[in-house]
Amino acid sequence: MRILGRTAFNLAGIAFSALAAVQVAYASIGTTVAVIQQATAQRQAIVRTLEVGGDVFVGDLLKSGPIGLAQLVFQDDTRLVVGPNSALRIDTYLLRNQDTVKDLSISALRGSFRFLSGHSPSKSYEITTANATIGVRGTAFDISSRPDGTGILTYKGTVVVCNRLKKCGNVDRGELFDVASNGDVREIKDPAAKRAYIKQHFPFALDQSLLMALFQVDNSILRGRGNQPRAGSPG
């Protein structure tokens, strides 16, 4: 019987730890449950087409074409919609346990998105755009990420949006905020201006027909009449 020395055991431990880290890094963190092509995921130099039932991973750069649309569910039941002509990167996803995450950070690079928080503590979530940081307080909201600014439209709960100088605003249910490229944080209150902004930048705010029930929200506060969510959507 050969007895390994301390150095050999240490090397074996390091190798095992490295292997475990690689396995965690490449473990699936969520699933694509609906997709309209063209939508892809890229990690390093590998590009794959998103398909129903396909996994998503930390480090994935998700992109959609002119009519592309992807609907994703993460392990903690966080739900994410990637709208047409959009790009988003999953930067961090650290599990706290099987059903919650300690840290979920996303870079919304361009386009339109819908985010519905899952079972994890609200402080676990952070979304960044080119000129804003978005903190989640247990909610459902849409994001518009553009070169000229960031838009946030909240359906449930509260979103905290801050510019790069940490000037922040609370975006409550039914409110629309814009963070301009110069850092101005403002609420858009005028009904006509608000509706025009929503129609231009949030494709699912008034028409949710392309979304599964899991990704639909109660948008009656925007429509001015009762448009109740379907089963499975947050109310």
mmCIF file of C-alpha atoms in Angstrom:
data_model
loop_
_atom_site.group_PDB
_atom_site.id
_atom_site.type_symbol
_atom_site.label_atom_id
_atom_site.label_comp_id
_atom_site.label_asym_id
_atom_site.label_seq_id
_atom_site.Cartn_x
_atom_site.Cartn_y
_atom_site.Cartn_z
ATOM 1 C CA MET A 1 0.000 0.000 0.000
ATOM 2 C CA ARG A 2 1.416 3.347 -1.015
ATOM 3 C CA ILE A 3 1.082 6.161 1.522
ATOM 4 C CA LEU A 4 0.844 9.678 0.089
ATOM 5 C CA GLY A 5 2.756 12.456 1.777
ATOM 6 C CA ARG A 6 1.238 15.733 3.002
ATOM 7 C CA THR A 7 2.213 17.528 -0.197
ATOM 8 C CA ALA A 8 0.409 14.972 -2.323
ATOM 9 C CA PHE A 9 -2.722 15.298 -0.200
ATOM 10 C CA ASN A 10 -2.573 19.090 -0.474
ATOM 11 C CA LEU A 11 -2.237 18.909 -4.240
ATOM 12 C CA ALA A 12 -5.121 16.485 -4.434
ATOM 13 C CA GLY A 13 -7.233 18.843 -2.321
ATOM 14 C CA ILE A 14 -6.393 21.802 -4.543
ATOM 15 C CA ALA A 15 -7.244 19.829 -7.661
ATOM 16 C CA PHE A 16 -10.560 18.709 -6.169
ATOM 17 C CA SER A 17 -11.424 22.285 -5.158
ATOM 18 C CA ALA A 18 -10.605 23.560 -8.629
ATOM 19 C CA LEU A 19 -12.741 20.852 -10.210
ATOM 20 C CA ALA A 20 -15.626 21.678 -7.889
ATOM 21 C CA ALA A 21 -15.337 25.379 -8.755
ATOM 22 C CA VAL A 22 -15.430 24.561 -12.467
ATOM 23 C CA GLN A 23 -18.489 22.346 -11.986
ATOM 24 C CA VAL A 24 -20.287 25.112 -10.061
ATOM 25 C CA ALA A 25 -19.346 27.721 -12.662
ATOM 26 C CA TYR A 26 -20.794 25.591 -15.440
ATOM 27 C CA ALA A 27 -23.875 24.344 -13.573
ATOM 28 C CA SER A 28 -27.242 25.325 -14.984
ATOM 29 C CA ILE A 29 -28.885 28.219 -13.124
ATOM 30 C CA GLY A 30 -32.124 28.345 -15.083
ATOM 31 C CA THR A 31 -34.170 27.160 -18.034
ATOM 32 C CA THR A 32 -35.601 28.674 -21.194
ATOM 33 C CA VAL A 33 -39.343 27.984 -21.057
ATOM 34 C CA ALA A 34 -40.424 29.876 -24.177
ATOM 35 C CA VAL A 35 -38.556 31.396 -27.086
ATOM 36 C CA ILE A 36 -39.202 33.098 -30.406
ATOM 37 C CA GLN A 37 -36.200 32.994 -32.699
ATOM 38 C CA GLN A 38 -33.780 34.518 -33.155
ATOM 39 C CA ALA A 39 -32.383 34.314 -29.619
ATOM 40 C CA THR A 40 -28.937 33.090 -28.622
ATOM 41 C CA ALA A 41 -26.673 32.625 -25.622
ATOM 42 C CA GLN A 42 -22.918 33.179 -25.837
ATOM 43 C CA ARG A 43 -20.311 32.143 -23.291
ATOM 44 C CA GLN A 44 -16.697 32.834 -24.225
ATOM 45 C CA ALA A 45 -16.458 31.966 -27.945
ATOM 46 C CA ILE A 46 -19.332 29.497 -28.010
ATOM 47 C CA VAL A 47 -22.712 30.689 -29.335
ATOM 48 C CA ARG A 48 -25.767 28.472 -29.001
ATOM 49 C CA THR A 49 -29.369 28.950 -30.056
ATOM 50 C CA LEU A 50 -31.780 29.233 -27.154
ATOM 51 C CA GLU A 51 -34.349 26.461 -27.232
ATOM 52 C CA VAL A 52 -37.268 25.512 -25.002
ATOM 53 C CA GLY A 53 -35.913 23.379 -22.179
ATOM 54 C CA GLY A 54 -32.368 24.620 -22.744
ATOM 55 C CA ASP A 55 -30.182 25.608 -19.791
ATOM 56 C CA VAL A 56 -28.667 29.014 -19.059
ATOM 57 C CA PHE A 57 -25.435 29.595 -17.155
ATOM 58 C CA VAL A 58 -23.479 32.252 -15.293
ATOM 59 C CA GLY A 59 -21.558 34.319 -17.809
ATOM 60 C CA ASP A 60 -24.079 33.817 -20.600
ATOM 61 C CA LEU A 61 -24.603 36.768 -22.911
ATOM 62 C CA LEU A 62 -28.203 36.540 -24.085
ATOM 63 C CA LYS A 63 -29.105 38.245 -27.355
ATOM 64 C CA SER A 64 -32.277 38.496 -29.401
ATOM 65 C CA GLY A 65 -32.968 39.520 -32.985
ATOM 66 C CA PRO A 66 -35.596 41.938 -34.340
ATOM 67 C CA ILE A 67 -38.456 39.592 -33.407
ATOM 68 C CA GLY A 68 -36.555 37.471 -30.902
ATOM 69 C CA LEU A 69 -38.031 36.838 -27.473
ATOM 70 C CA ALA A 70 -36.837 34.606 -24.616
ATOM 71 C CA GLN A 71 -38.620 33.763 -21.355
ATOM 72 C CA LEU A 72 -36.452 32.271 -18.611
ATOM 73 C CA VAL A 73 -37.061 30.824 -15.153
ATOM 74 C CA PHE A 74 -34.154 30.629 -12.686
ATOM 75 C CA GLN A 75 -33.732 28.101 -9.886
ATOM 76 C CA ASP A 76 -35.110 30.487 -7.239
ATOM 77 C CA ASP A 77 -38.213 31.138 -9.433
ATOM 78 C CA THR A 78 -36.943 34.509 -10.627
ATOM 79 C CA ARG A 79 -38.453 35.095 -14.061
ATOM 80 C CA LEU A 80 -36.872 37.101 -16.857
ATOM 81 C CA VAL A 81 -38.076 38.179 -20.291
ATOM 82 C CA VAL A 82 -35.556 39.284 -22.908
ATOM 83 C CA GLY A 83 -37.392 41.379 -25.491
ATOM 84 C CA PRO A 84 -36.593 41.981 -29.185
ATOM 85 C CA ASN A 85 -33.247 43.515 -30.200
ATOM 86 C CA SER A 86 -31.928 43.114 -26.667
ATOM 87 C CA ALA A 87 -28.731 41.962 -24.973
ATOM 88 C CA LEU A 88 -28.230 40.928 -21.359
ATOM 89 C CA ARG A 89 -25.393 39.265 -19.438
ATOM 90 C CA ILE A 90 -25.802 37.085 -16.343
ATOM 91 C CA ASP A 91 -22.841 38.218 -14.240
ATOM 92 C CA THR A 92 -23.356 36.445 -10.904
ATOM 93 C CA TYR A 93 -25.617 33.733 -9.544
ATOM 94 C CA LEU A 94 -24.608 32.451 -6.118
ATOM 95 C CA LEU A 95 -26.950 29.983 -4.453
ATOM 96 C CA ARG A 96 -27.789 30.369 -0.760
ATOM 97 C CA ASN A 97 -29.590 27.039 -0.761
ATOM 98 C CA GLN A 98 -31.617 25.019 -3.263
ATOM 99 C CA ASP A 99 -34.407 27.590 -3.595
ATOM 100 C CA THR A 100 -32.779 30.986 -2.954
ATOM 101 C CA VAL A 101 -29.751 32.919 -4.136
ATOM 102 C CA LYS A 102 -27.261 34.999 -2.181
ATOM 103 C CA ASP A 103 -26.333 37.148 -5.171
ATOM 104 C CA LEU A 104 -27.917 37.555 -8.598
ATOM 105 C CA SER A 105 -26.460 40.337 -10.706
ATOM 106 C CA ILE A 106 -27.384 41.094 -14.296
ATOM 107 C CA SER A 107 -26.149 43.619 -16.840
ATOM 108 C CA ALA A 108 -28.976 44.843 -19.065
ATOM 109 C CA LEU A 109 -26.842 46.029 -21.972
ATOM 110 C CA ARG A 110 -29.522 47.145 -24.428
ATOM 111 C CA GLY A 111 -33.173 46.657 -25.191
ATOM 112 C CA SER A 112 -36.277 45.766 -23.186
ATOM 113 C CA PHE A 113 -36.660 43.325 -20.306
ATOM 114 C CA ARG A 114 -39.151 42.162 -17.710
ATOM 115 C CA PHE A 115 -37.988 41.038 -14.273
ATOM 116 C CA LEU A 116 -40.100 39.223 -11.683
ATOM 117 C CA SER A 117 -38.301 38.434 -8.439
ATOM 118 C CA GLY A 118 -38.335 34.918 -7.024
ATOM 119 C CA HIS A 119 -37.964 33.432 -3.532
ATOM 120 C CA SER A 120 -34.660 35.110 -2.696
ATOM 121 C CA PRO A 121 -34.191 38.095 -0.332
ATOM 122 C CA SER A 122 -34.647 41.392 -2.152
ATOM 123 C CA LYS A 123 -31.082 42.526 -1.400
ATOM 124 C CA SER A 124 -29.830 39.563 -3.424
ATOM 125 C CA TYR A 125 -30.788 41.171 -6.744
ATOM 126 C CA GLU A 126 -28.953 43.880 -8.658
ATOM 127 C CA ILE A 127 -29.368 44.966 -12.251
ATOM 128 C CA THR A 128 -27.093 47.450 -13.979
ATOM 129 C CA THR A 129 -27.362 49.378 -17.224
ATOM 130 C CA ALA A 130 -24.898 51.756 -18.851
ATOM 131 C CA ASN A 131 -25.935 54.618 -16.574
ATOM 132 C CA ALA A 132 -28.025 53.170 -13.728
ATOM 133 C CA THR A 133 -28.099 50.615 -10.951
ATOM 134 C CA ILE A 134 -31.410 48.983 -10.068
ATOM 135 C CA GLY A 135 -32.143 47.456 -6.675
ATOM 136 C CA VAL A 136 -35.141 45.168 -6.251
ATOM 137 C CA ARG A 137 -37.490 45.254 -3.280
ATOM 138 C CA GLY A 138 -39.612 42.229 -4.116
ATOM 139 C CA THR A 139 -41.344 43.250 -7.270
ATOM 140 C CA ALA A 140 -42.243 42.988 -10.946
ATOM 141 C CA PHE A 141 -41.023 45.624 -13.390
ATOM 142 C CA ASP A 142 -39.912 46.382 -16.948
ATOM 143 C CA ILE A 143 -36.558 47.872 -17.951
ATOM 144 C CA SER A 144 -35.593 49.799 -21.052
ATOM 145 C CA SER A 145 -31.829 50.073 -21.544
ATOM 146 C CA ARG A 146 -30.740 52.535 -24.242
ATOM 147 C CA PRO A 147 -27.749 54.744 -25.097
ATOM 148 C CA ASP A 148 -29.759 57.838 -24.129
ATOM 149 C CA GLY A 149 -31.033 56.485 -20.823
ATOM 150 C CA THR A 150 -32.692 53.835 -18.702
ATOM 151 C CA GLY A 151 -36.423 53.461 -18.119
ATOM 152 C CA ILE A 152 -38.075 51.600 -15.222
ATOM 153 C CA LEU A 153 -41.788 50.812 -15.057
ATOM 154 C CA THR A 154 -43.006 49.059 -11.887
ATOM 155 C CA TYR A 155 -46.064 46.814 -11.636
ATOM 156 C CA LYS A 156 -45.655 45.497 -8.098
ATOM 157 C CA GLY A 157 -43.512 46.403 -5.099
ATOM 158 C CA THR A 158 -40.758 49.000 -5.288
ATOM 159 C CA VAL A 159 -37.611 49.452 -7.361
ATOM 160 C CA VAL A 160 -34.732 51.671 -6.264
ATOM 161 C CA VAL A 161 -32.945 53.203 -9.244
ATOM 162 C CA CYS A 162 -29.716 55.186 -8.895
ATOM 163 C CA ASN A 163 -27.473 57.022 -11.313
ATOM 164 C CA ARG A 164 -23.692 56.689 -11.233
ATOM 165 C CA LEU A 165 -23.447 59.453 -8.611
ATOM 166 C CA LYS A 166 -25.826 57.540 -6.302
ATOM 167 C CA LYS A 167 -28.721 59.936 -6.799
ATOM 168 C CA CYS A 168 -31.682 57.604 -6.377
ATOM 169 C CA GLY A 169 -35.435 57.409 -6.719
ATOM 170 C CA ASN A 170 -38.032 54.897 -5.514
ATOM 171 C CA VAL A 171 -40.210 53.599 -8.337
ATOM 172 C CA ASP A 172 -43.494 52.346 -6.856
ATOM 173 C CA ARG A 173 -46.387 50.499 -8.496
ATOM 174 C CA GLY A 174 -47.602 52.246 -11.639
ATOM 175 C CA GLU A 175 -44.739 54.746 -11.672
ATOM 176 C CA LEU A 176 -42.345 55.378 -14.548
ATOM 177 C CA PHE A 177 -38.836 56.750 -14.010
ATOM 178 C CA ASP A 178 -36.128 57.664 -16.484
ATOM 179 C CA VAL A 179 -32.391 58.000 -15.827
ATOM 180 C CA ALA A 180 -30.957 60.113 -18.620
ATOM 181 C CA SER A 181 -27.465 59.681 -20.027
ATOM 182 C CA ASN A 182 -26.409 62.848 -18.158
ATOM 183 C CA GLY A 183 -27.520 61.287 -14.854
ATOM 184 C CA ASP A 184 -30.829 63.107 -14.370
ATOM 185 C CA VAL A 185 -33.307 60.938 -12.453
ATOM 186 C CA ARG A 186 -36.918 61.947 -13.035
ATOM 187 C CA GLU A 187 -40.422 60.555 -12.778
ATOM 188 C CA ILE A 188 -42.564 60.911 -15.883
ATOM 189 C CA LYS A 189 -45.986 61.930 -14.569
ATOM 190 C CA ASP A 190 -47.744 63.649 -17.451
ATOM 191 C CA PRO A 191 -50.278 61.069 -18.741
ATOM 192 C CA ALA A 192 -49.653 61.743 -22.429
ATOM 193 C CA ALA A 193 -45.860 61.729 -22.075
ATOM 194 C CA LYS A 194 -46.002 58.614 -19.912
ATOM 195 C CA ARG A 195 -48.127 56.686 -22.366
ATOM 196 C CA ALA A 196 -45.917 57.718 -25.311
ATOM 197 C CA TYR A 197 -42.777 56.619 -23.421
ATOM 198 C CA ILE A 198 -44.354 53.270 -22.506
ATOM 199 C CA LYS A 199 -45.512 52.588 -26.064
ATOM 200 C CA GLN A 200 -42.054 53.385 -27.427
ATOM 201 C CA HIS A 201 -39.860 51.526 -24.950
ATOM 202 C CA PHE A 202 -41.883 48.785 -23.191
ATOM 203 C CA PRO A 203 -43.318 46.285 -25.717
ATOM 204 C CA PHE A 204 -45.126 44.135 -23.108
ATOM 205 C CA ALA A 205 -46.613 46.842 -20.892
ATOM 206 C CA LEU A 206 -49.920 47.110 -22.741
ATOM 207 C CA ASP A 207 -49.854 43.930 -24.847
ATOM 208 C CA GLN A 208 -48.812 40.734 -23.063
ATOM 209 C CA SER A 209 -50.154 38.311 -25.670
ATOM 210 C CA LEU A 210 -46.683 36.960 -26.520
ATOM 211 C CA LEU A 211 -45.898 36.141 -22.891
ATOM 212 C CA MET A 212 -46.706 32.993 -20.971
ATOM 213 C CA ALA A 213 -49.014 33.454 -17.969
ATOM 214 C CA LEU A 214 -46.006 33.120 -15.634
ATOM 215 C CA PHE A 215 -44.579 36.331 -17.078
ATOM 216 C CA GLN A 216 -47.751 38.403 -17.234
ATOM 217 C CA VAL A 217 -48.562 41.091 -14.680
ATOM 218 C CA ASP A 218 -51.542 43.133 -13.563
ATOM 219 C CA ASN A 219 -51.227 46.179 -15.809
ATOM 220 C CA SER A 220 -54.671 47.610 -15.027
ATOM 221 C CA ILE A 221 -53.086 50.646 -13.374
ATOM 222 C CA LEU A 222 -51.653 51.573 -16.796
ATOM 223 C CA ARG A 223 -54.746 50.797 -18.830
ATOM 224 C CA GLY A 224 -57.166 52.548 -16.512
ATOM 225 C CA ARG A 225 -59.482 49.571 -16.264
ATOM 226 C CA GLY A 226 -59.483 46.099 -14.772
ATOM 227 C CA ASN A 227 -57.154 43.828 -16.735
ATOM 228 C CA GLN A 228 -56.532 41.113 -14.221
ATOM 229 C CA PRO A 229 -53.473 38.874 -14.535
ATOM 230 C CA ARG A 230 -53.831 35.322 -15.646
ATOM 231 C CA ALA A 231 -53.172 32.397 -13.332
ATOM 232 C CA GLY A 232 -49.584 32.222 -12.219
ATOM 233 C CA SER A 233 -48.770 35.899 -12.662
ATOM 234 C CA PRO A 234 -47.938 38.166 -9.713
ATOM 235 C CA GLY A 235 -50.747 40.422 -8.618
#
